[in-house]
Coordinates of C-alpha atoms in Angstrom, one line a residue:
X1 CA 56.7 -34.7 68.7
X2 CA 54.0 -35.3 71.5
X3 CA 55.7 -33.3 73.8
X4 CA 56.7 -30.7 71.3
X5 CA 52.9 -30.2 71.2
X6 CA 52.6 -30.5 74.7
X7 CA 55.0 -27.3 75.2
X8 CA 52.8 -25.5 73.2
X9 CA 49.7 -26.2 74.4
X10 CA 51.3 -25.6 77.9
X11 CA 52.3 -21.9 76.7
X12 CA 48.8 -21.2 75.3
X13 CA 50.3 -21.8 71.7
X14 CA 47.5 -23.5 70.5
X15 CA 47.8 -22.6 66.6
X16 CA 51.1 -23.8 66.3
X17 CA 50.6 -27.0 68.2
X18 CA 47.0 -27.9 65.6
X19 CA 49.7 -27.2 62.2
X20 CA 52.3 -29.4 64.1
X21 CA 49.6 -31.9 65.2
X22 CA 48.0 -31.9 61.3
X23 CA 51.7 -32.1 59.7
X24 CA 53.0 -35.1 61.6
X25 CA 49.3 -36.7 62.5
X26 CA 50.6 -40.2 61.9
X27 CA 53.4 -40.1 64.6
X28 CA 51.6 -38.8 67.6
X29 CA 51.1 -41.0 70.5
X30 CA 49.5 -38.8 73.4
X31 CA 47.9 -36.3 71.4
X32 CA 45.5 -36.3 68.3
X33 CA 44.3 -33.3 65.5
X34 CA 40.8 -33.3 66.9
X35 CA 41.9 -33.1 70.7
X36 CA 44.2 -30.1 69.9
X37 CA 41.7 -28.8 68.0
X38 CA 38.5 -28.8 70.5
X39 CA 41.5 -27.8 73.1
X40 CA 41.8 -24.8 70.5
X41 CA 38.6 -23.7 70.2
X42 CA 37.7 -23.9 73.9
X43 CA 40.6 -21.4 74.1
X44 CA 39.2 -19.0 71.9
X45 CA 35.4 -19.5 73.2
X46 CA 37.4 -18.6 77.2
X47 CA 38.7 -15.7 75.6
X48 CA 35.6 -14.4 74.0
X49 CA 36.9 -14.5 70.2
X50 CA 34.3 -16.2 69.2
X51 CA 34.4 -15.9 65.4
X52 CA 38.0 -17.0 65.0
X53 CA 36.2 -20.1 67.2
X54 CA 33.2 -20.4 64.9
X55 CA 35.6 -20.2 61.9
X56 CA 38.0 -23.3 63.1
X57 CA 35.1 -25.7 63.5
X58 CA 35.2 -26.7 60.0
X59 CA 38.7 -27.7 59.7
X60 CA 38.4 -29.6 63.0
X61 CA 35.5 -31.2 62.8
X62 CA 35.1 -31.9 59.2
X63 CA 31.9 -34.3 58.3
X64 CA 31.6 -35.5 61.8
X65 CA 27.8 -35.0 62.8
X66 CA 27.9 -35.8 66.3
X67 CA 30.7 -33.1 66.9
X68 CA 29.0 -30.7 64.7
X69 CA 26.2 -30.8 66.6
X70 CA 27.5 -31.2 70.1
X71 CA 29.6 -28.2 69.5
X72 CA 26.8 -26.1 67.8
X73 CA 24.9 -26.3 71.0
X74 CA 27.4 -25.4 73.2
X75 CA 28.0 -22.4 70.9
X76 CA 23.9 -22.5 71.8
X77 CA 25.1 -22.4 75.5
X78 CA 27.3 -19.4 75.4
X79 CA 24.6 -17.4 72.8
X80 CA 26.6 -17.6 69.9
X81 CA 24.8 -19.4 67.6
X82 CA 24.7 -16.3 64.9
X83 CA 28.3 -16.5 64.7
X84 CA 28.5 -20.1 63.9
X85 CA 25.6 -20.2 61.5
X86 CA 27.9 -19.3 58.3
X87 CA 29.9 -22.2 59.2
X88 CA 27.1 -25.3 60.2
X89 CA 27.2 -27.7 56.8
X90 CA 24.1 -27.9 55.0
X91 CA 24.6 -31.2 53.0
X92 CA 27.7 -33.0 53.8
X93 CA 27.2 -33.5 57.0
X94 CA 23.2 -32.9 56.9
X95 CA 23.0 -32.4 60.2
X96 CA 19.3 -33.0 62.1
X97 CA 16.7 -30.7 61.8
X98 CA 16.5 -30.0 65.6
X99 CA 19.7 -27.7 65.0
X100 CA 18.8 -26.0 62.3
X101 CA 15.0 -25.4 63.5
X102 CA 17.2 -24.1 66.8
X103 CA 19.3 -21.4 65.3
X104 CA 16.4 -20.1 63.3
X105 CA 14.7 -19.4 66.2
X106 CA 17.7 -17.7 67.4
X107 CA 17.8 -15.2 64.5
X108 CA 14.0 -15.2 64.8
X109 CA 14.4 -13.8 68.4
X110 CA 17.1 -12.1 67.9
X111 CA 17.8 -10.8 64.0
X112 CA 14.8 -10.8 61.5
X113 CA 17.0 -9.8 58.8
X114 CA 19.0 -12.2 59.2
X115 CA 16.7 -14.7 59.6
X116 CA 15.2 -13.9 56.4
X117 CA 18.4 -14.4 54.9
X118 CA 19.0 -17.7 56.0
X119 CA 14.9 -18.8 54.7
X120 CA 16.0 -17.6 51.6
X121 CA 19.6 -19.5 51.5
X122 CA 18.9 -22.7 53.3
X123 CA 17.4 -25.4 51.2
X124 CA 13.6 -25.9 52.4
X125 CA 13.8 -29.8 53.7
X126 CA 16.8 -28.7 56.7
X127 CA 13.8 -27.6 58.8
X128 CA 10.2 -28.6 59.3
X129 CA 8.4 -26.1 57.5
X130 CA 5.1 -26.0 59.2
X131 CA 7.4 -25.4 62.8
X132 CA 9.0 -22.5 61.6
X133 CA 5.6 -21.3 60.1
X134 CA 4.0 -21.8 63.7
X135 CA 6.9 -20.0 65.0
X136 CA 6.9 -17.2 62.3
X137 CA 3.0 -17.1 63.1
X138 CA 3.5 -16.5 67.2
X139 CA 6.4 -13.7 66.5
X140 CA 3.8 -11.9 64.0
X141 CA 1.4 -11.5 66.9
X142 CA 3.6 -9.6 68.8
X143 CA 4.9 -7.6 65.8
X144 CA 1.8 -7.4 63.4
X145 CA 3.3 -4.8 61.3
X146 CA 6.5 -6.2 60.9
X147 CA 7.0 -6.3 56.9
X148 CA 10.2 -8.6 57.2
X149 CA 7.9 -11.0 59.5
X150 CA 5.2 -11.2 56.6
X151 CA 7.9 -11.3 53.7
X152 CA 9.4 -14.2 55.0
X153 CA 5.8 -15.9 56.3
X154 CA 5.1 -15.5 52.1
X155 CA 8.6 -17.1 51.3
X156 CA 7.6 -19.7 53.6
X157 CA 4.0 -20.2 52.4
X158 CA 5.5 -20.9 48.9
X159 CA 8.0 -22.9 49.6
X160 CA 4.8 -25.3 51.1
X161 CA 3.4 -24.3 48.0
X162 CA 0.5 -22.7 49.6
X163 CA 0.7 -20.2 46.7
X164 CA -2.8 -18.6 47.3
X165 CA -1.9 -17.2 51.0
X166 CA 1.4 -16.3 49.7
X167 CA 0.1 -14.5 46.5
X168 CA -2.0 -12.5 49.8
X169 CA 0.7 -11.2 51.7
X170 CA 2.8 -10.5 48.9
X171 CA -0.1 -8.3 47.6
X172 CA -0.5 -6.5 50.9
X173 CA 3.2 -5.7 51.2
X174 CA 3.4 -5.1 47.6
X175 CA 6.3 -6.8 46.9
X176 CA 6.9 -7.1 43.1
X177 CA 7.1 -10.5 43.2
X178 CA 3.9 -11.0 43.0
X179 CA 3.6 -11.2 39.2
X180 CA 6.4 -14.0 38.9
X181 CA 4.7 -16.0 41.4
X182 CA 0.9 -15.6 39.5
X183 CA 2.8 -16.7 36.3
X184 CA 5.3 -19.1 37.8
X185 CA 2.4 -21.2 39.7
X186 CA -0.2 -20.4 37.1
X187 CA -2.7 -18.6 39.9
X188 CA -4.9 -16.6 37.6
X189 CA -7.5 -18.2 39.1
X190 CA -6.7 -16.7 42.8
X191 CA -6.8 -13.9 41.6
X192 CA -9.9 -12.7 40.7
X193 CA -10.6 -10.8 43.7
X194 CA -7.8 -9.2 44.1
X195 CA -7.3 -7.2 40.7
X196 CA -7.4 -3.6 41.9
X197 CA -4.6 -4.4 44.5
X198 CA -2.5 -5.8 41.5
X199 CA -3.4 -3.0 39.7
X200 CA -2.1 -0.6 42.3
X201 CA 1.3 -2.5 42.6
X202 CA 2.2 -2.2 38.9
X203 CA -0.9 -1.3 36.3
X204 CA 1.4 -1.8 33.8
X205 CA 2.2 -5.2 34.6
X206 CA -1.5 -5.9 35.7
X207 CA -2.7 -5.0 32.5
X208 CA -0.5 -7.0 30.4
X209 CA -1.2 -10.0 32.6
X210 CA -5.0 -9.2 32.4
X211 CA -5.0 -8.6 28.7
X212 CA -3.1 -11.8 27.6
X213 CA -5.2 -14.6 29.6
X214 CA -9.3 -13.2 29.0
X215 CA -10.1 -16.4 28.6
X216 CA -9.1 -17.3 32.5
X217 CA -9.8 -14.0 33.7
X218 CA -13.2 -12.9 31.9
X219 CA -13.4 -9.4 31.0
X220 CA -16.8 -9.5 33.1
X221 CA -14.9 -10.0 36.1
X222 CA -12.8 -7.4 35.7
X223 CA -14.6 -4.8 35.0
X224 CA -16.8 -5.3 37.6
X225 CA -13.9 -5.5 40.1
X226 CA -12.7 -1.9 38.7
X227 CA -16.7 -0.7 39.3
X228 CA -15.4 2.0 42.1
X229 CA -12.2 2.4 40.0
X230 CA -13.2 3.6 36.7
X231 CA -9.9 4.7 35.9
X232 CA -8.7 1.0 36.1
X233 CA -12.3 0.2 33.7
X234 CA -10.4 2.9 31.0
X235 CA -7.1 1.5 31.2
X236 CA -7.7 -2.2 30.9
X237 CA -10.6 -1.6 28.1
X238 CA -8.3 0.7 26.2
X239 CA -5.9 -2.2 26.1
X240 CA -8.2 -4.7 25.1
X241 CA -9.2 -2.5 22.6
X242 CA -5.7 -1.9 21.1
X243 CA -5.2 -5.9 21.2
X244 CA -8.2 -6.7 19.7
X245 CA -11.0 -4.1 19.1
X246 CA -14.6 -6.5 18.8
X247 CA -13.0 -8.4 22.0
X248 CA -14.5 -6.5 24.6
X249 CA -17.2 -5.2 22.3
X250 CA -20.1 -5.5 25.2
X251 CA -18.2 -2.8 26.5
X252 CA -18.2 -0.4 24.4
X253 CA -21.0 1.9 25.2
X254 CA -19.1 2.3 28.9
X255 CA -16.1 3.0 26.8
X256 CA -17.2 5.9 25.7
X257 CA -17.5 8.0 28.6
X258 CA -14.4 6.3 30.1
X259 CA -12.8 7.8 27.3
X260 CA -14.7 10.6 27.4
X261 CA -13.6 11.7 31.1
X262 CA -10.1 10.3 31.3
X263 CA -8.4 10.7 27.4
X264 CA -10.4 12.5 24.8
X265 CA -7.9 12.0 22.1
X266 CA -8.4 8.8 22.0
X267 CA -12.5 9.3 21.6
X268 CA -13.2 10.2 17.7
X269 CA -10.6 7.5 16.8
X270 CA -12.9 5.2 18.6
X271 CA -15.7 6.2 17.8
X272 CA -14.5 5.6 14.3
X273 CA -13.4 2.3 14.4
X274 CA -16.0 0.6 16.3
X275 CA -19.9 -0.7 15.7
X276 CA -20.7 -1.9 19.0
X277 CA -21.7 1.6 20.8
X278 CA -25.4 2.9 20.6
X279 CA -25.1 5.7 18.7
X280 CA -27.9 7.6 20.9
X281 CA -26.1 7.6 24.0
X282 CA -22.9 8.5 22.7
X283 CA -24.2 11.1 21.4
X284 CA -25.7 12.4 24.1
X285 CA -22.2 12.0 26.1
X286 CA -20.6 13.9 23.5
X287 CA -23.3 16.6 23.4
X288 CA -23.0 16.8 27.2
X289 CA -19.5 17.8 27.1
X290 CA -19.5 19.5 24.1
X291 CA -17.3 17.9 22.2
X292 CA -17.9 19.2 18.5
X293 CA -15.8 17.1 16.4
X294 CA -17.0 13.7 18.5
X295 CA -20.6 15.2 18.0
X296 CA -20.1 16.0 14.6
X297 CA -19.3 12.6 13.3
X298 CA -21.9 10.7 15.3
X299 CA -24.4 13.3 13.6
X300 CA -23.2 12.2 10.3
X301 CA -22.8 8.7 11.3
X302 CA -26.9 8.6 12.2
X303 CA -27.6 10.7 9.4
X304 CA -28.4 14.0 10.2
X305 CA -26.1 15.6 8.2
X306 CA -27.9 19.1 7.9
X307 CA -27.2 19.3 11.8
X308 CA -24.2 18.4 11.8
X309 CA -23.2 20.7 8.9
X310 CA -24.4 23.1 10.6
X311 CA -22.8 22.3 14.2
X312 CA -19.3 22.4 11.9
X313 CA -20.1 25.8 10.6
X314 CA -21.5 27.7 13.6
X315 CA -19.8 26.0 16.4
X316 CA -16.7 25.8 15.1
X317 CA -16.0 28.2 11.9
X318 CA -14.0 26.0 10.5
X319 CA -14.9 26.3 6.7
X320 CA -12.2 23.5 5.7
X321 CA -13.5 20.9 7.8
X322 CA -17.1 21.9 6.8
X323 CA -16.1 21.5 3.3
X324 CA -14.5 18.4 4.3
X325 CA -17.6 17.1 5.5
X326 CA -19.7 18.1 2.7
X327 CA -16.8 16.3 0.3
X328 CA -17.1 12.9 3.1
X329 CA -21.3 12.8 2.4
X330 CA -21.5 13.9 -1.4
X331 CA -25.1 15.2 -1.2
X332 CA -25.7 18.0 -3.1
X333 CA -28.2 19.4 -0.7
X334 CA -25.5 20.1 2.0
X335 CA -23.2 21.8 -0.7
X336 CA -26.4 23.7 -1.1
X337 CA -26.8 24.5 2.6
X338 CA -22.7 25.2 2.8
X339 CA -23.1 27.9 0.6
X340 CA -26.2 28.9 2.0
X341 CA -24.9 29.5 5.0
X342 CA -21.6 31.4 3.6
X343 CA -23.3 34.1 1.4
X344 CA -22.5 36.6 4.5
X345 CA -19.2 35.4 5.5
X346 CA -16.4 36.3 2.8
X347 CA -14.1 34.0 4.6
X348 CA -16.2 31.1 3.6
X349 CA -16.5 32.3 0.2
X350 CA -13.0 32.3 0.3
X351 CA -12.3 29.0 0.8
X352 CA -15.4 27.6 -1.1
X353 CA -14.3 29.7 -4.1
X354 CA -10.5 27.5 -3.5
X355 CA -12.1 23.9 -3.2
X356 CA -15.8 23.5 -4.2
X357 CA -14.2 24.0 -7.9
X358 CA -14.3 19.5 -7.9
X359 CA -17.5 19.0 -6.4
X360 CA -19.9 21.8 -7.4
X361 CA -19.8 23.8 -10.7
X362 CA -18.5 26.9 -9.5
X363 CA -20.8 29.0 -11.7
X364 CA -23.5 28.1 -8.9
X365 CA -21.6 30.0 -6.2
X366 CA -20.7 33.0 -7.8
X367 CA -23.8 33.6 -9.5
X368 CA -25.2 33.8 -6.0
X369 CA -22.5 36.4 -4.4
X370 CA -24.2 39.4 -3.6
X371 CA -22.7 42.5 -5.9
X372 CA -20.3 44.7 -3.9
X373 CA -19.4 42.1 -1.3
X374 CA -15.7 42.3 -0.5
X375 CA -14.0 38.9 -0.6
X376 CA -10.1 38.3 0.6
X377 CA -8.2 36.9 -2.0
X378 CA -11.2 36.8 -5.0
X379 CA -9.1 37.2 -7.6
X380 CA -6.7 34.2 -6.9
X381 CA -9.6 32.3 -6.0
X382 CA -10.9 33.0 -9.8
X383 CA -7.5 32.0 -11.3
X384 CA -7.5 29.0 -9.1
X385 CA -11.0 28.2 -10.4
X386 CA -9.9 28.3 -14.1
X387 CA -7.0 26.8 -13.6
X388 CA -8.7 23.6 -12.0
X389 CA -11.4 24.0 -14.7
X390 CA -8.8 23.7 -17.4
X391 CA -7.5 20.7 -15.8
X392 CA -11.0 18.9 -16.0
X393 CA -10.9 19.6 -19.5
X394 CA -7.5 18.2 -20.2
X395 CA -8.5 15.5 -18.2
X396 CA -11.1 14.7 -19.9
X397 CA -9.9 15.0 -23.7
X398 CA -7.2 12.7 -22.2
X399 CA -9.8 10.0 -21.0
X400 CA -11.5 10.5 -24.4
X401 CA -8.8 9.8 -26.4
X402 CA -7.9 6.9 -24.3
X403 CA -11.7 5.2 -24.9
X404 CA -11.7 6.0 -28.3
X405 CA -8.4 4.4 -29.0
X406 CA -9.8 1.8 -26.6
X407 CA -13.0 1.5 -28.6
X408 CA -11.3 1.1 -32.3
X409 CA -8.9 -1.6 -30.6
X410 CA -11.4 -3.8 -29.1
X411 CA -13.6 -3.9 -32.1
X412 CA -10.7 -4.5 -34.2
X413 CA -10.4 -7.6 -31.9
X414 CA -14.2 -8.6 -32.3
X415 CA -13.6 -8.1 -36.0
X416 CA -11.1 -10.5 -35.9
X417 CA -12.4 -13.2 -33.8
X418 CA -15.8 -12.8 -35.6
X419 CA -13.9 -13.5 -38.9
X420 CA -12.4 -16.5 -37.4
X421 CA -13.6 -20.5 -39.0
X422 CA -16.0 -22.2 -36.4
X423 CA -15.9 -25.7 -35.9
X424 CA -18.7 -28.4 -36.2
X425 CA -18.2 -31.7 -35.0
X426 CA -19.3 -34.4 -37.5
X427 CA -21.8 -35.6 -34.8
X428 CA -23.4 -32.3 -34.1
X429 CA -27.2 -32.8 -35.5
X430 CA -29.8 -30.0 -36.7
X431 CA -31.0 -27.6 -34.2
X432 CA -33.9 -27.3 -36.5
X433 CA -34.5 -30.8 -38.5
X434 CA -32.2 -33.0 -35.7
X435 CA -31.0 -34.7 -38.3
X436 CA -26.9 -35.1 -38.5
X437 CA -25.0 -32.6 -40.3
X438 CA -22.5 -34.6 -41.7
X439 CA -22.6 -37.7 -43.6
X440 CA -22.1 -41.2 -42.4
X441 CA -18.7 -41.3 -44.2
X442 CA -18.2 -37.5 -42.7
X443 CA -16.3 -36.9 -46.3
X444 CA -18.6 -34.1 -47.2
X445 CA -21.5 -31.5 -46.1
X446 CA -24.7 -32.9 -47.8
X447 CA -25.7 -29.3 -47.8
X448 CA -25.3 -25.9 -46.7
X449 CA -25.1 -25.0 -42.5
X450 CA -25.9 -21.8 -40.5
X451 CA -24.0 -21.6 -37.6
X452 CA -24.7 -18.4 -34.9
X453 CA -22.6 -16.7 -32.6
X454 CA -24.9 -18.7 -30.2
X455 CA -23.3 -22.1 -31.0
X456 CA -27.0 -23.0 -32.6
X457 CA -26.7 -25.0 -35.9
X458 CA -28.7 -25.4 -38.5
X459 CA -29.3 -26.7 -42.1
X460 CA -29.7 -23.9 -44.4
X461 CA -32.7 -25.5 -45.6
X462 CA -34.3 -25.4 -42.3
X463 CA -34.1 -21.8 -42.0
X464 CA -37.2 -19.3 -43.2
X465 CA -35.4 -17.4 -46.4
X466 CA -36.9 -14.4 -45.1
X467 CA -35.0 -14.5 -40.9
X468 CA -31.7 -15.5 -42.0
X469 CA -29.9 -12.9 -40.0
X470 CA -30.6 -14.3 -36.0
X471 CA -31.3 -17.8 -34.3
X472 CA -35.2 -18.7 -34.7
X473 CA -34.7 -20.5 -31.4
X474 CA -32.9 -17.4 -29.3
X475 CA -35.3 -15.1 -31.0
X476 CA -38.1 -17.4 -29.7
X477 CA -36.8 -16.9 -26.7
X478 CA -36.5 -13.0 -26.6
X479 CA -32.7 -13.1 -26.4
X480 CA -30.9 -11.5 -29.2
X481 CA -27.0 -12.8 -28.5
X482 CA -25.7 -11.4 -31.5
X483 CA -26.2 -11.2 -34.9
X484 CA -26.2 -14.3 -37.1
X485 CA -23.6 -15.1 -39.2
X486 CA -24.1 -17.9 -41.6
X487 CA -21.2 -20.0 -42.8
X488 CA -21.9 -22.5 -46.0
X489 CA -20.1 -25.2 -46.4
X490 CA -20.5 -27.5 -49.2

């Protein structure tokens, strides 16, 4: 068998001599698997195929350190160590970190890509991190801009869980990661001065983040970090405010113009829903812009209704909306004013004639249309006006019947309960006399009682013949509960 090997080895046969030399291991005398093997691989390494080398180690050497790493540095040697890389063990041998640190700087000199792979795969404690840092730190200076370099310096930086430097280049490079890392390693706190870069690597994101942890992140921090950003002030206000509306309430005068300059639609409904804004100034925002509606319903929100009324009618001819308004307030002046102001427009008597028909008796309006004015539509606006007066009138016999058949059924009821026995408890005394109304033996009444609808009891005896119709002592009083009914029992 050895010299069947041999005769291969001799003729350059070196695969077929390593299967015969693993097949019949336990009868060789002159030759051994791992000789033919490193024989093998020196072959391949003389005749430059190096990966079919590189690939053969494992099968050779198996969990042998010392060969592992003799042979990786003569792979080392010959400037090969990228191709052997895939192949070095990582747990079983572990090999020392020497070798390891050794073909990272290869790859760091040689392959950034690929040495950013192997940061990424390899497990952290193969290498002395703050090394490779140092030697990450020294390649940077002569490639400052290199975004692989800074990537993997971050990768590195968290792996030593030096989160706060990592968090920094991530942010320059604006790597996506960044969010997983601030949640992952809880560093809200890091990054309070760094909001507006957050913001402009994913707003969306940013915001969420922001909105969910105020208590961490005070909304006083952030809004002064988005002072020269006050796009970022509308954004992250406008989604505090959908969370939770009084939240940021000490913000809500800026909120104003924010909305005003970056989304108006979102402005009245605002301005509706909140308390926390001085009216003045938003008015004078809104006036500055001229935004009717806004102004409109801050002038009826301070008061001025007149002026706002009139805002409605002459700035924006929109009859509905001023009836609207008029209907919102329910002051009879501004009706008055309303059809003041539309005794020349027949397109406002139009649509008074079709809705103030509720609110104001209608007589009011027409008495005061000038003779010989033309208005659109009057006659349907008449018929309309009748036809809504008729329904007030059914209406109302409707409500009347219901009260009256309400009325007859609830005094029925006070009929009855008033008709009902009351009962006196044999210790109950005189409210008059104070003497006990019952016997001893509480067999029978001595005499006649009195008792009220006021619970007050009282011989009959004890009551002036001429008052025996109310309660001396509620009349005393000045309180008239009811009138007395007296009940004698004998």
């Amino acid at each position: 068998m050895d010299d069947h090997i041999a005769w291969y080895m001799e003729n350059d046969k070196y695969e077929e001599a390593l299967e015969m030399a693993k097949e019949n291991s336990k009868d060789l005398v002159r030759h051994n698997v791992l000789d033919v093997g490193k024989t093998y691989i020196n072959s391949l390494i003389e005749n430059e195929e190096f990966e079919d080398a590189a690939s053969l180690c494992s099968s050779v050497f198996g969990k042998n350190k010392d060969l592992w790493e003799e042979w990786v540095y003569i792979f080392a040697k010959i400037q090969q160590l990228k191709v052997i890389s895939p192949y070095i063990p990582l747990q079983d041998p572990r090999l020392s970190k020497a070798v390891y640190e050794m073909i990272l700087n290869d790859f760091l000199r040689t392959d950034l890509q690929g040495f950013h792979r192997l940061i990424r795969r390899w497990p952290q404690d193969l290498y002395d991190l703050m090394t490779i840092v140092s030697a990450v730190k020294d390649r940077l200076r002569e490639l400052p801009d290199d975004c692989i370099l800074m990537q993997t310096l971050g990768d590195l930086y968290s792996y030593d869980k030096r989160y706060d430097k990592a968090l920094a280049i991530y942010l320059k490079l604006g790597h996506s990661d960044v969010f997983e890392l601030i949640q992952k390693y809880n560093l809200l706190h890091s990054i309070q001065d760094k909001l507006v870069m957050l913001m402009q690597l994913d707003a969306d994101q940013a915001l969420q983040m922001l909105v969910d942890n105020i208590s961490i992140v005070p909304m006083k921090v952030v809004v002064q970090q988005f002072k020269e950003h006050p796009k970022f002030q509308y954004q992250y206000l406008d989604a505090v405010f959908v969370k939770s509306p009084n939240a940021g309430q000490d913000f809500h005068a800026l909120q104003v113009s924010l909305y005003a300059e970056f989304d108006r639609t979102k402005l009245l409904p605002f301005l509706r829903n909140s308390n926390y804004y001085p009216l003045q100034k938003a008015l004078e925002e809104c006036e500055m812009r001229c935004f009717i509606p806004e102004t409109v319903f801050l002038l009826g929100r301070m008061g001025n209704t007149k002026k706002a009324l009139n805002l409605i009618m002459v700035g924006l001819g929109d009859v509905d909306r001023a009836i609207e308004f008029a209907k919102e307030q329910d002051d009879v002046e501004l009706w008055d004013d309303l059809i003041t102001h539309s005794m020349d427009k027949p397109s406002f008597l139009t649509g008074l004639l079709n809705n103030i028909g509720t609110h104001v008796d209608p007589i009011i309006l027409i008495k005061r249309i000038k003779e010989g004015l033309e208005i659109e539509g009057l006659r349907d606006s008449l018929v309309k006006i009748l036809q809504d007066f008729n329904l007030q009138m059914s209406l109302r016999e409707g409500c009347k019947r219901i009260l009256v058949s309400d009325c007859f059924s609830l005094m029925d009821r006070l009929n009855k309960v008033q008709k009902r026995a009351t009962r006196v408890d044999d210790f109950k005394r005189c409210d008059c006399c104070h003497d006990l109304l019952v016997q001893s033996n509480f067999q029978e009444i001595t005499m006649p009682i009195i008792v009220f609808y006021c619970h007050h009891v009282f011989h009959e005896e004890c009551l002036p013949a001429y008052n025996m119709e109310s309660c001396m002592i509620c009349h005393s009083q000045r309180r008239r509960p009811g009138s007395g009914f007296g009940l004698g029992v004998k």
